[in-house]
mmCIF file of C-alpha atoms in Angstrom:
data_model
loop_
_atom_site.group_PDB
_atom_site.id
_atom_site.type_symbol
_atom_site.label_atom_id
_atom_site.label_comp_id
_atom_site.label_asym_id
_atom_site.label_seq_id
_atom_site.Cartn_x
_atom_site.Cartn_y
_atom_site.Cartn_z
ATOM 1 C CA MET A 162 0.000 0.000 0.000
ATOM 2 C CA THR A 163 1.369 3.418 -0.944
ATOM 3 C CA PHE A 164 0.752 6.423 1.330
ATOM 4 C CA SER A 165 0.763 10.010 0.168
ATOM 5 C CA ARG A 166 3.694 12.061 1.450
ATOM 6 C CA ARG A 167 1.784 15.346 1.156
ATOM 7 C CA PRO A 168 1.592 17.106 4.552
ATOM 8 C CA ASP A 169 -2.095 18.013 4.100
ATOM 9 C CA ALA A 170 -2.963 14.378 3.376
ATOM 10 C CA LEU A 171 -1.059 13.195 6.439
ATOM 11 C CA LEU A 172 -2.848 15.768 8.591
ATOM 12 C CA ALA A 173 -6.202 14.728 7.180
ATOM 13 C CA THR A 174 -5.434 11.061 7.882
ATOM 14 C CA ALA A 175 -4.395 11.851 11.448
ATOM 15 C CA ALA A 176 -7.494 13.978 11.985
ATOM 16 C CA SER A 177 -9.734 11.199 10.677
ATOM 17 C CA ALA A 178 -8.084 8.678 12.966
ATOM 18 C CA LEU A 179 -8.487 10.980 15.952
ATOM 19 C CA ALA A 180 -12.142 11.597 15.115
ATOM 20 C CA LEU A 181 -12.750 7.867 14.820
ATOM 21 C CA THR A 182 -11.091 7.260 18.182
ATOM 22 C CA LEU A 183 -13.173 9.941 19.863
ATOM 23 C CA ALA A 184 -16.352 8.559 18.287
ATOM 24 C CA LEU A 185 -15.830 5.051 19.642
ATOM 25 C CA PRO A 186 -18.332 4.193 22.368
ATOM 26 C CA ALA A 187 -17.099 4.118 25.950
ATOM 27 C CA ILE A 188 -18.972 0.859 26.501
ATOM 28 C CA ALA A 189 -17.752 -2.290 24.746
ATOM 29 C CA GLN A 190 -20.132 -4.475 22.791
ATOM 30 C CA THR A 191 -19.922 -7.981 21.447
ATOM 31 C CA ALA A 192 -21.672 -9.351 18.383
ATOM 32 C CA ASP A 193 -23.379 -11.946 20.584
ATOM 33 C CA PRO A 194 -26.531 -11.194 22.577
ATOM 34 C CA VAL A 195 -26.957 -11.740 26.309
ATOM 35 C CA ASP A 196 -26.992 -15.476 26.985
ATOM 36 C CA VAL A 197 -30.605 -16.028 28.053
ATOM 37 C CA GLY A 198 -31.243 -19.509 26.727
ATOM 38 C CA PRO A 199 -33.515 -20.825 23.965
ATOM 39 C CA LYS A 200 -36.550 -18.980 22.642
ATOM 40 C CA ASN A 201 -40.056 -20.063 23.560
ATOM 41 C CA ALA A 202 -41.185 -19.299 20.006
ATOM 42 C CA PRO A 203 -38.160 -20.285 17.884
ATOM 43 C CA ASP A 204 -40.041 -20.129 14.571
ATOM 44 C CA GLN A 205 -40.948 -16.460 14.953
ATOM 45 C CA GLU A 206 -38.727 -13.974 13.151
ATOM 46 C CA PRO A 207 -38.239 -10.320 14.159
ATOM 47 C CA ALA A 208 -39.653 -7.660 11.850
ATOM 48 C CA PHE A 209 -36.255 -5.925 11.679
ATOM 49 C CA ALA A 210 -32.707 -6.853 12.642
ATOM 50 C CA GLU A 211 -32.452 -4.825 15.858
ATOM 51 C CA GLN A 212 -35.844 -5.835 17.287
ATOM 52 C CA THR A 213 -34.562 -8.501 19.678
ATOM 53 C CA ARG A 214 -31.359 -9.920 21.159
ATOM 54 C CA ALA A 215 -29.192 -6.845 20.668
ATOM 55 C CA PRO A 216 -25.409 -7.228 21.085
ATOM 56 C CA GLN A 217 -24.349 -7.719 24.682
ATOM 57 C CA ALA A 218 -22.838 -4.548 26.143
ATOM 58 C CA ASP A 219 -20.244 -4.484 28.910
ATOM 59 C CA SER A 220 -19.958 -1.106 30.578
ATOM 60 C CA GLY A 221 -17.319 -2.309 33.021
ATOM 61 C CA VAL A 222 -19.017 -0.310 35.788
ATOM 62 C CA ALA A 223 -18.651 -1.616 39.334
ATOM 63 C CA LEU A 224 -21.691 -1.018 41.526
ATOM 64 C CA THR A 225 -21.960 -0.699 45.290
ATOM 65 C CA GLN A 226 -25.195 -1.946 46.848
ATOM 66 C CA ASP A 227 -26.590 -0.478 50.074
ATOM 67 C CA THR A 228 -29.814 -1.321 51.875
ATOM 68 C CA ILE A 229 -31.778 1.770 52.849
ATOM 69 C CA ALA A 230 -34.744 -0.023 54.423
ATOM 70 C CA GLU A 231 -36.120 -3.552 54.648
ATOM 71 C CA GLY A 232 -39.158 -5.338 56.002
ATOM 72 C CA LEU A 233 -41.517 -3.882 53.370
ATOM 73 C CA THR A 234 -44.507 -5.960 52.264
ATOM 74 C CA HIS A 235 -44.304 -6.465 48.492
ATOM 75 C CA PRO A 236 -43.293 -2.870 47.710
ATOM 76 C CA TRP A 237 -44.461 -1.799 44.237
ATOM 77 C CA GLY A 238 -43.725 1.881 43.524
ATOM 78 C CA ILE A 239 -41.161 4.523 44.540
ATOM 79 C CA ALA A 240 -41.440 8.313 44.426
ATOM 80 C CA ILE A 241 -38.671 10.726 45.438
ATOM 81 C CA LEU A 242 -39.786 13.636 47.572
ATOM 82 C CA PRO A 243 -38.153 17.014 46.841
ATOM 83 C CA ASP A 244 -35.689 18.817 49.089
ATOM 84 C CA GLY A 245 -34.163 15.655 50.494
ATOM 85 C CA ASP A 246 -37.341 14.646 52.344
ATOM 86 C CA GLY A 247 -36.887 10.977 51.533
ATOM 87 C CA TYR A 248 -39.123 8.635 49.592
ATOM 88 C CA LEU A 249 -42.683 7.414 49.295
ATOM 89 C CA VAL A 250 -43.024 3.663 48.775
ATOM 90 C CA THR A 251 -46.230 1.718 48.210
ATOM 91 C CA GLU A 252 -46.853 -1.723 49.649
ATOM 92 C CA ARG A 253 -49.184 -3.880 47.595
ATOM 93 C CA SER A 254 -51.088 -4.748 50.769
ATOM 94 C CA GLY A 255 -52.489 -1.218 50.735
ATOM 95 C CA ASP A 256 -50.092 0.922 52.774
ATOM 96 C CA LEU A 257 -48.122 3.979 51.682
ATOM 97 C CA ARG A 258 -44.932 4.584 53.653
ATOM 98 C CA HIS A 259 -42.572 7.508 54.049
ATOM 99 C CA ILE A 260 -38.944 6.371 54.249
ATOM 100 C CA THR A 261 -36.252 8.816 55.307
ATOM 101 C CA ALA A 262 -32.811 8.943 53.732
ATOM 102 C CA ASP A 263 -31.410 7.061 56.764
ATOM 103 C CA GLY A 264 -33.976 4.273 56.335
ATOM 104 C CA THR A 265 -36.592 5.074 58.970
ATOM 105 C CA ILE A 266 -39.948 3.643 57.872
ATOM 106 C CA SER A 267 -43.077 5.518 58.889
ATOM 107 C CA ASP A 268 -46.386 4.124 60.035
ATOM 108 C CA PRO A 269 -48.859 3.844 57.143
ATOM 109 C CA ILE A 270 -49.787 7.256 55.793
ATOM 110 C CA ALA A 271 -53.473 7.829 56.575
ATOM 111 C CA GLY A 272 -56.192 8.701 54.087
ATOM 112 C CA LEU A 273 -55.500 6.329 51.194
ATOM 113 C CA PRO A 274 -58.528 4.519 49.714
ATOM 114 C CA ASP A 275 -59.288 0.857 50.333
ATOM 115 C CA VAL A 276 -57.735 -1.536 47.834
ATOM 116 C CA LEU A 277 -58.462 -5.079 46.730
ATOM 117 C CA ASN A 278 -55.419 -7.013 47.943
ATOM 118 C CA ILE A 279 -55.315 -10.411 46.270
ATOM 119 C CA GLU A 280 -53.123 -11.973 43.558
ATOM 120 C CA GLN A 281 -51.669 -9.001 41.585
ATOM 121 C CA ALA A 282 -54.139 -6.489 43.027
ATOM 122 C CA GLY A 283 -53.290 -3.880 45.626
ATOM 123 C CA LEU A 284 -51.798 -0.422 46.090
ATOM 124 C CA LEU A 285 -49.476 -0.059 43.124
ATOM 125 C CA ASP A 286 -47.688 3.031 41.769
ATOM 126 C CA VAL A 287 -47.044 6.406 43.431
ATOM 127 C CA ALA A 288 -45.870 9.710 41.922
ATOM 128 C CA ILE A 289 -45.144 13.221 43.124
ATOM 129 C CA GLY A 290 -47.420 15.697 41.337
ATOM 130 C CA PRO A 291 -45.835 18.191 38.934
ATOM 131 C CA ASP A 292 -47.015 21.119 41.111
ATOM 132 C CA PHE A 293 -46.144 19.536 44.464
ATOM 133 C CA GLY A 294 -44.191 22.593 45.578
ATOM 134 C CA SER A 295 -47.390 24.674 45.582
ATOM 135 C CA ASP A 296 -50.219 22.152 46.116
ATOM 136 C CA ARG A 297 -48.514 19.112 47.789
ATOM 137 C CA MET A 298 -50.506 16.810 45.516
ATOM 138 C CA ILE A 299 -49.412 13.192 45.160
ATOM 139 C CA TYR A 300 -50.880 10.583 42.806
ATOM 140 C CA TRP A 301 -51.197 6.806 43.032
ATOM 141 C CA THR A 302 -52.703 3.833 41.224
ATOM 142 C CA TYR A 303 -54.503 0.900 42.792
ATOM 143 C CA SER A 304 -56.956 -1.931 42.328
ATOM 144 C CA LYS A 305 -60.268 -0.310 43.213
ATOM 145 C CA PRO A 306 -62.853 -2.667 44.754
ATOM 146 C CA GLN A 307 -66.098 -2.590 42.784
ATOM 147 C CA GLY A 308 -68.186 -5.006 44.837
ATOM 148 C CA GLU A 309 -68.858 -8.746 44.558
ATOM 149 C CA GLY A 310 -65.178 -9.496 43.957
ATOM 150 C CA MET A 311 -64.927 -7.103 41.007
ATOM 151 C CA SER A 312 -62.157 -4.518 40.673
ATOM 152 C CA ALA A 313 -60.588 -2.063 38.263
ATOM 153 C CA THR A 314 -57.332 -0.195 37.770
ATOM 154 C CA ALA A 315 -57.824 3.279 39.232
ATOM 155 C CA ALA A 316 -55.712 6.385 39.712
ATOM 156 C CA GLY A 317 -56.244 8.775 42.610
ATOM 157 C CA ARG A 318 -54.728 11.896 44.039
ATOM 158 C CA GLY A 319 -54.650 13.788 47.316
ATOM 159 C CA VAL A 320 -52.815 16.404 49.361
ATOM 160 C CA LEU A 321 -49.895 15.122 51.444
ATOM 161 C CA SER A 322 -49.665 16.803 54.835
ATOM 162 C CA GLU A 323 -46.580 18.804 55.781
ATOM 163 C CA ASP A 324 -45.648 16.213 58.397
ATOM 164 C CA LEU A 325 -45.980 13.399 55.817
ATOM 165 C CA THR A 326 -48.503 11.442 57.901
ATOM 166 C CA GLU A 327 -51.811 11.937 56.051
ATOM 167 C CA VAL A 328 -53.379 12.464 52.633
ATOM 168 C CA THR A 329 -56.509 14.594 52.389
ATOM 169 C CA ASP A 330 -58.865 15.770 49.614
ATOM 170 C CA VAL A 331 -58.664 12.302 48.092
ATOM 171 C CA GLU A 332 -60.342 11.734 44.721
ATOM 172 C CA ASP A 333 -60.108 9.375 41.761
ATOM 173 C CA ILE A 334 -59.006 10.851 38.457
ATOM 174 C CA PHE A 335 -59.449 7.621 36.478
ATOM 175 C CA VAL A 336 -61.310 4.328 36.919
ATOM 176 C CA GLN A 337 -60.979 1.561 34.356
ATOM 177 C CA GLU A 338 -64.130 0.420 32.558
ATOM 178 C CA PRO A 339 -65.681 -2.109 32.963
ATOM 179 C CA ALA A 340 -64.907 -3.739 36.317
ATOM 180 C CA SER A 341 -63.270 -7.174 36.132
ATOM 181 C CA PRO A 342 -63.665 -10.409 38.109
ATOM 182 C CA SER A 343 -59.974 -11.249 37.512
ATOM 183 C CA PRO A 344 -57.441 -9.773 40.017
ATOM 184 C CA MET A 345 -54.650 -9.859 37.435
ATOM 185 C CA HIS A 346 -52.917 -7.534 34.943
ATOM 186 C CA TYR A 347 -53.615 -4.058 36.303
ATOM 187 C CA GLY A 348 -50.775 -2.343 34.427
ATOM 188 C CA SER A 349 -50.742 0.659 36.686
ATOM 189 C CA ARG A 350 -47.959 3.183 36.176
ATOM 190 C CA ILE A 351 -48.734 6.887 36.387
ATOM 191 C CA LEU A 352 -46.466 9.698 35.169
ATOM 192 C CA PHE A 353 -46.700 13.229 33.806
ATOM 193 C CA ASP A 354 -45.897 14.601 30.369
ATOM 194 C CA GLY A 355 -44.865 18.096 31.476
ATOM 195 C CA GLU A 356 -47.825 19.616 29.626
ATOM 196 C CA GLY A 357 -50.462 19.304 32.347
ATOM 197 C CA HIS A 358 -51.489 15.705 31.679
ATOM 198 C CA ALA A 359 -51.282 12.431 33.583
ATOM 199 C CA LEU A 360 -50.460 9.289 31.617
ATOM 200 C CA ILE A 361 -51.793 6.054 33.119
ATOM 201 C CA THR A 362 -51.204 2.477 31.981
ATOM 202 C CA THR A 363 -53.620 -0.428 32.335
ATOM 203 C CA GLY A 364 -53.713 -4.170 31.754
ATOM 204 C CA GLU A 365 -56.325 -6.443 30.195
ATOM 205 C CA HIS A 366 -56.933 -8.683 33.226
ATOM 206 C CA TYR A 367 -55.292 -11.780 31.763
ATOM 207 C CA THR A 368 -58.147 -14.143 30.898
ATOM 208 C CA GLU A 369 -58.815 -15.228 27.308
ATOM 209 C CA GLU A 370 -62.335 -13.814 27.614
ATOM 210 C CA GLU A 371 -61.113 -10.387 28.705
ATOM 211 C CA ARG A 372 -57.813 -9.930 26.902
ATOM 212 C CA VAL A 373 -59.593 -9.270 23.597
ATOM 213 C CA TYR A 374 -60.886 -6.048 25.211
ATOM 214 C CA ALA A 375 -57.431 -4.578 24.587
ATOM 215 C CA GLN A 376 -58.674 -4.003 21.020
ATOM 216 C CA ASP A 377 -61.989 -2.425 22.085
ATOM 217 C CA LEU A 378 -62.137 1.369 22.169
ATOM 218 C CA ASP A 379 -65.208 1.368 24.414
ATOM 219 C CA LYS A 380 -63.184 -0.218 27.248
ATOM 220 C CA THR A 381 -59.986 0.840 29.001
ATOM 221 C CA TYR A 382 -58.469 -2.643 29.194
ATOM 222 C CA GLY A 383 -54.942 -2.847 27.783
ATOM 223 C CA LYS A 384 -54.597 0.870 27.145
ATOM 224 C CA THR A 385 -52.553 3.939 27.899
ATOM 225 C CA VAL A 386 -54.780 6.725 29.149
ATOM 226 C CA ARG A 387 -54.226 10.482 29.025
ATOM 227 C CA VAL A 388 -56.200 12.804 31.295
ATOM 228 C CA ASN A 389 -55.784 16.255 32.758
ATOM 229 C CA LEU A 390 -54.496 16.347 36.326
ATOM 230 C CA ASP A 391 -58.058 16.601 37.654
ATOM 231 C CA GLY A 392 -59.246 13.635 35.583
ATOM 232 C CA SER A 393 -60.995 15.581 32.854
ATOM 233 C CA VAL A 394 -60.228 14.580 29.266
ATOM 234 C CA PRO A 395 -58.028 16.761 27.028
ATOM 235 C CA GLU A 396 -59.822 17.898 23.892
ATOM 236 C CA ASP A 397 -56.895 16.850 21.685
ATOM 237 C CA ASN A 398 -56.929 13.179 22.725
ATOM 238 C CA PRO A 399 -57.032 10.981 19.597
ATOM 239 C CA PHE A 400 -60.508 9.534 20.245
ATOM 240 C CA ALA A 401 -62.078 12.543 21.973
ATOM 241 C CA ASP A 402 -64.503 13.139 19.090
ATOM 242 C CA GLN A 403 -65.254 9.477 18.327
ATOM 243 C CA SER A 404 -68.704 8.500 19.615
ATOM 244 C CA ASP A 405 -67.948 4.775 19.937
ATOM 245 C CA ALA A 406 -64.682 5.252 21.869
ATOM 246 C CA LEU A 407 -63.713 6.337 25.375
ATOM 247 C CA ALA A 408 -62.162 9.770 25.085
ATOM 248 C CA GLU A 409 -59.408 9.165 27.653
ATOM 249 C CA ILE A 410 -57.713 6.444 25.560
ATOM 250 C CA TRP A 411 -54.282 7.432 24.205
ATOM 251 C CA SER A 412 -53.103 4.080 22.759
ATOM 252 C CA TYR A 413 -54.419 0.520 22.737
ATOM 253 C CA GLY A 414 -53.638 -3.131 22.040
ATOM 254 C CA HIS A 415 -51.480 -3.631 25.149
ATOM 255 C CA ARG A 416 -51.248 -6.633 27.457
ATOM 256 C CA ASN A 417 -49.994 -5.460 30.853
ATOM 257 C CA ILE A 418 -47.905 -2.267 30.964
ATOM 258 C CA GLN A 419 -45.928 -2.141 34.207
ATOM 259 C CA GLY A 420 -43.181 0.254 33.114
ATOM 260 C CA ALA A 421 -43.455 3.732 31.612
ATOM 261 C CA ALA A 422 -41.087 6.670 31.221
ATOM 262 C CA ILE A 423 -40.800 10.027 29.487
ATOM 263 C CA ARG A 424 -37.576 10.493 27.519
ATOM 264 C CA GLU A 425 -35.607 13.736 27.675
ATOM 265 C CA ASN A 426 -37.044 14.730 24.275
ATOM 266 C CA GLY A 427 -40.612 14.236 25.527
ATOM 267 C CA GLU A 428 -41.216 10.798 23.976
ATOM 268 C CA PHE A 429 -43.508 8.438 25.883
ATOM 269 C CA TRP A 430 -42.183 4.861 26.187
ATOM 270 C CA THR A 431 -43.687 1.808 27.862
ATOM 271 C CA ILE A 432 -42.750 -1.781 28.574
ATOM 272 C CA GLU A 433 -45.298 -4.560 28.950
ATOM 273 C CA HIS A 434 -45.406 -8.172 29.983
ATOM 274 C CA GLY A 435 -45.805 -10.680 27.216
ATOM 275 C CA PRO A 436 -47.129 -14.193 27.833
ATOM 276 C CA LYS A 437 -44.463 -16.907 27.472
ATOM 277 C CA GLY A 438 -42.004 -14.754 25.546
ATOM 278 C CA GLY A 439 -42.899 -11.460 23.944
ATOM 279 C CA ASP A 440 -42.210 -8.785 26.573
ATOM 280 C CA GLU A 441 -42.392 -5.545 24.563
ATOM 281 C CA LEU A 442 -40.710 -2.141 24.618
ATOM 282 C CA ASN A 443 -42.913 0.369 22.796
ATOM 283 C CA HIS A 444 -42.549 3.985 21.753
ATOM 284 C CA ILE A 445 -46.099 5.236 22.267
ATOM 285 C CA GLU A 446 -47.794 7.418 19.670
ATOM 286 C CA ALA A 447 -51.289 8.860 20.067
ATOM 287 C CA GLY A 448 -54.086 6.705 18.681
ATOM 288 C CA THR A 449 -51.829 3.772 17.781
ATOM 289 C CA ASN A 450 -52.762 0.085 18.041
ATOM 290 C CA TYR A 451 -49.940 -2.079 19.450
ATOM 291 C CA GLY A 452 -51.571 -5.345 18.511
ATOM 292 C CA TRP A 453 -52.327 -7.485 21.566
ATOM 293 C CA PRO A 454 -53.778 -10.110 21.415
ATOM 294 C CA VAL A 455 -54.011 -10.193 17.629
ATOM 295 C CA ILE A 456 -50.233 -10.200 17.208
ATOM 296 C CA SER A 457 -47.521 -11.218 19.670
ATOM 297 C CA TYR A 458 -43.925 -12.440 19.769
ATOM 298 C CA GLY A 459 -44.861 -14.806 22.609
ATOM 299 C CA ILE A 460 -46.950 -17.927 23.038
ATOM 300 C CA ASN A 461 -49.557 -18.913 25.615
ATOM 301 C CA TYR A 462 -48.330 -20.486 28.863
ATOM 302 C CA ASP A 463 -49.634 -23.875 27.728
ATOM 303 C CA GLY A 464 -47.460 -23.667 24.605
ATOM 304 C CA SER A 465 -50.258 -22.859 22.159
ATOM 305 C CA GLU A 466 -50.108 -19.937 19.754
ATOM 306 C CA VAL A 467 -51.613 -16.546 20.518
ATOM 307 C CA SER A 468 -54.255 -15.746 17.895
ATOM 308 C CA GLY A 469 -52.755 -18.053 15.285
ATOM 309 C CA GLY A 470 -49.149 -17.080 15.928
ATOM 310 C CA ASP A 471 -49.212 -13.841 13.913
ATOM 311 C CA THR A 472 -46.456 -11.350 14.723
ATOM 312 C CA ALA A 473 -47.502 -8.609 12.295
ATOM 313 C CA GLN A 474 -50.658 -7.205 10.784
ATOM 314 C CA ASP A 475 -51.494 -4.065 8.845
ATOM 315 C CA GLY A 476 -52.553 -1.196 11.078
ATOM 316 C CA MET A 477 -50.755 -2.594 14.135
ATOM 317 C CA GLU A 478 -47.489 -1.144 15.403
ATOM 318 C CA GLN A 479 -44.412 -3.295 15.967
ATOM 319 C CA PRO A 480 -42.571 -3.164 19.298
ATOM 320 C CA ARG A 481 -39.251 -1.361 19.136
ATOM 321 C CA TYR A 482 -37.755 -4.320 21.011
ATOM 322 C CA TYR A 483 -38.930 -7.599 22.499
ATOM 323 C CA TRP A 484 -37.602 -10.395 24.706
ATOM 324 C CA ASP A 485 -37.997 -14.131 24.311
ATOM 325 C CA PRO A 486 -37.605 -15.546 26.921
ATOM 326 C CA VAL A 487 -39.062 -12.785 29.074
ATOM 327 C CA ILE A 488 -37.472 -10.471 31.620
ATOM 328 C CA ALA A 489 -40.877 -9.796 33.324
ATOM 329 C CA PRO A 490 -40.472 -6.008 33.455
ATOM 330 C CA GLY A 491 -41.356 -3.730 36.337
ATOM 331 C CA GLY A 492 -40.762 0.019 36.338
ATOM 332 C CA MET A 493 -38.268 1.742 34.057
ATOM 333 C CA THR A 494 -36.452 5.048 33.719
ATOM 334 C CA PHE A 495 -34.203 6.871 31.261
ATOM 335 C CA TYR A 496 -30.987 7.738 33.058
ATOM 336 C CA ASP A 497 -30.411 11.421 33.714
ATOM 337 C CA GLY A 498 -27.781 11.935 36.372
ATOM 338 C CA GLU A 499 -24.155 12.769 37.090
ATOM 339 C CA MET A 500 -22.931 9.600 38.799
ATOM 340 C CA PHE A 501 -22.799 7.453 35.636
ATOM 341 C CA GLY A 502 -21.795 9.715 32.764
ATOM 342 C CA ASP A 503 -21.489 6.969 30.152
ATOM 343 C CA TRP A 504 -25.066 5.864 30.828
ATOM 344 C CA GLN A 505 -26.695 9.204 30.102
ATOM 345 C CA GLY A 506 -29.920 8.628 28.159
ATOM 346 C CA ASP A 507 -29.796 4.832 28.504
ATOM 347 C CA LEU A 508 -32.944 2.973 29.518
ATOM 348 C CA PHE A 509 -32.947 1.032 32.803
ATOM 349 C CA ILE A 510 -35.630 -1.572 33.467
ATOM 350 C CA ALA A 511 -36.497 -3.368 36.701
ATOM 351 C CA ALA A 512 -36.803 -7.098 36.057
ATOM 352 C CA LEU A 513 -38.697 -9.752 37.985
ATOM 353 C CA VAL A 514 -37.662 -12.946 36.196
ATOM 354 C CA SER A 515 -34.245 -12.193 34.722
ATOM 355 C CA ASP A 516 -33.434 -10.580 38.105
ATOM 356 C CA GLY A 517 -31.833 -7.205 38.733
ATOM 357 C CA ILE A 518 -31.724 -4.519 36.063
ATOM 358 C CA VAL A 519 -31.680 -4.521 32.287
ATOM 359 C CA ARG A 520 -29.792 -1.633 30.654
ATOM 360 C CA LEU A 521 -30.523 -0.767 27.030
ATOM 361 C CA GLU A 522 -28.459 1.492 24.775
ATOM 362 C CA LEU A 523 -30.513 3.298 22.133
ATOM 363 C CA ASP A 524 -29.724 5.104 18.931
ATOM 364 C CA GLY A 525 -32.889 7.077 18.280
ATOM 365 C CA ASP A 526 -35.629 4.493 18.743
ATOM 366 C CA THR A 527 -33.397 1.503 17.931
ATOM 367 C CA VAL A 528 -31.877 -0.672 20.663
ATOM 368 C CA THR A 529 -28.169 -1.130 19.941
ATOM 369 C CA GLY A 530 -26.953 -2.898 23.092
ATOM 370 C CA GLU A 531 -28.205 -4.735 26.177
ATOM 371 C CA GLU A 532 -26.557 -5.354 29.538
ATOM 372 C CA ARG A 533 -27.698 -7.169 32.688
ATOM 373 C CA LEU A 534 -26.702 -5.576 35.997
ATOM 374 C CA ALA A 535 -27.015 -6.476 39.704
ATOM 375 C CA THR A 536 -28.437 -9.885 38.845
ATOM 376 C CA ASP A 537 -28.123 -11.075 42.452
ATOM 377 C CA LEU A 538 -31.008 -8.866 43.580
ATOM 378 C CA GLY A 539 -33.862 -11.153 42.562
ATOM 379 C CA ARG A 540 -37.276 -9.631 41.821
ATOM 380 C CA VAL A 541 -36.819 -5.889 41.263
ATOM 381 C CA ARG A 542 -40.217 -4.190 40.948
ATOM 382 C CA ASP A 543 -39.341 -0.518 40.442
ATOM 383 C CA ILE A 544 -36.349 1.683 39.717
ATOM 384 C CA ALA A 545 -35.723 5.426 40.029
ATOM 385 C CA VAL A 546 -32.769 7.815 39.800
ATOM 386 C CA ASP A 547 -32.108 9.741 43.008
ATOM 387 C CA ASP A 548 -30.946 13.354 43.116
ATOM 388 C CA ASP A 549 -27.272 12.353 43.307
ATOM 389 C CA GLY A 550 -27.552 10.102 40.241
ATOM 390 C CA SER A 551 -27.572 6.800 42.147
ATOM 391 C CA PHE A 552 -30.290 4.217 41.524
ATOM 392 C CA LEU A 553 -33.099 3.397 43.926
ATOM 393 C CA LEU A 554 -34.622 -0.086 43.657
ATOM 394 C CA ILE A 555 -37.345 -1.991 45.459
ATOM 395 C CA THR A 556 -37.482 -5.774 45.656
ATOM 396 C CA ASP A 557 -40.851 -7.487 45.414
ATOM 397 C CA TYR A 558 -40.963 -9.918 48.321
ATOM 398 C CA ASN A 559 -42.984 -10.326 51.492
ATOM 399 C CA ASP A 560 -39.833 -9.002 53.174
ATOM 400 C CA GLY A 561 -38.940 -6.510 50.462
ATOM 401 C CA ALA A 562 -36.278 -3.818 50.566
ATOM 402 C CA LEU A 563 -35.454 -0.331 49.337
ATOM 403 C CA LEU A 564 -31.918 -0.424 47.953
ATOM 404 C CA ARG A 565 -29.373 1.997 46.521
ATOM 405 C CA LEU A 566 -26.887 1.252 43.739
ATOM 406 C CA SER A 567 -23.968 3.670 43.475
ATOM 407 C CA ALA A 568 -20.679 3.857 41.610
ATOM 408 C CA GLU A 569 -17.994 1.879 43.420
#
């Protein structure tokens, strides 16, 4: 090979090499995916190359694990109070607790509504309202008893007292329709879009008879819901003017959305449980049908196909990523903090079956790498980023814990 001796060519070559070096990612990747074992649906093919089993990433980050508090009864949701006032944590049994930074657990905060506490039902997510500094409003989701064993996913709000012991002015801002006899698949994350709206996720209550309701626009099974903070419906919702649809519906065709997050650019993303295989990461767009149970990358628990085994159909959106076998996702968050600079903008997902945390690298809306972290933690139900950039996790056990993961 002959190289040019011209000084400008040599400078250009050196500059190109330097630019390439600077552009290399700080986190190594392999061509092989995470070793998770055989697929449950081996004959199904992804719709595009990056849709599943992304290259395994190795960030080389060492994590320190600290227990903040333990002895929690199946904790489900975490919310970080402002000004260093600690954390709110729900227990599925129906109690909301205040936990201080040093791990002191309060008595149950008074004023929360009764919940149905059986199977997957209970007190679920909790969130600090966007105007908490002026109105002290907090929000939560729960399985609302509807009589005769029936229940529904509901979202409520109330004013948290200054001493953090009581919630007053309690009201529901959303109640799923219709009520269900099945205490399963409540979905149940609540978050805010920064434009005066609450976004709420639901499930389709699991049974073959009910799961088809995820496709019905006159029911809020298997949906994302968008309401104003007081529960009224925004006029620009996609089905607000459609007489045969419920106006609060934002998207549909979901199975059981237990993770949701707003990206830095304002995008709304969710993650939902598949059946046996087929957990889905979705970028949510208004009015879009995400397919369940007409299409799925999973199979039924008995090994049979879901709706004929179709993975694609016109008019139904593909997941941006899916897992087979499943990770059983809990909460998720896009990282925005100072402690882990190389992880800025990455997606972190609490996992119940694969254990610990799943980290995804994204290029736009394409997953380019996957890493498993803290896999010794077992069933992680929710994840949040604290003010210092460390991670807060809760483990879903009868003797559950609030944990912190920091840089070593």
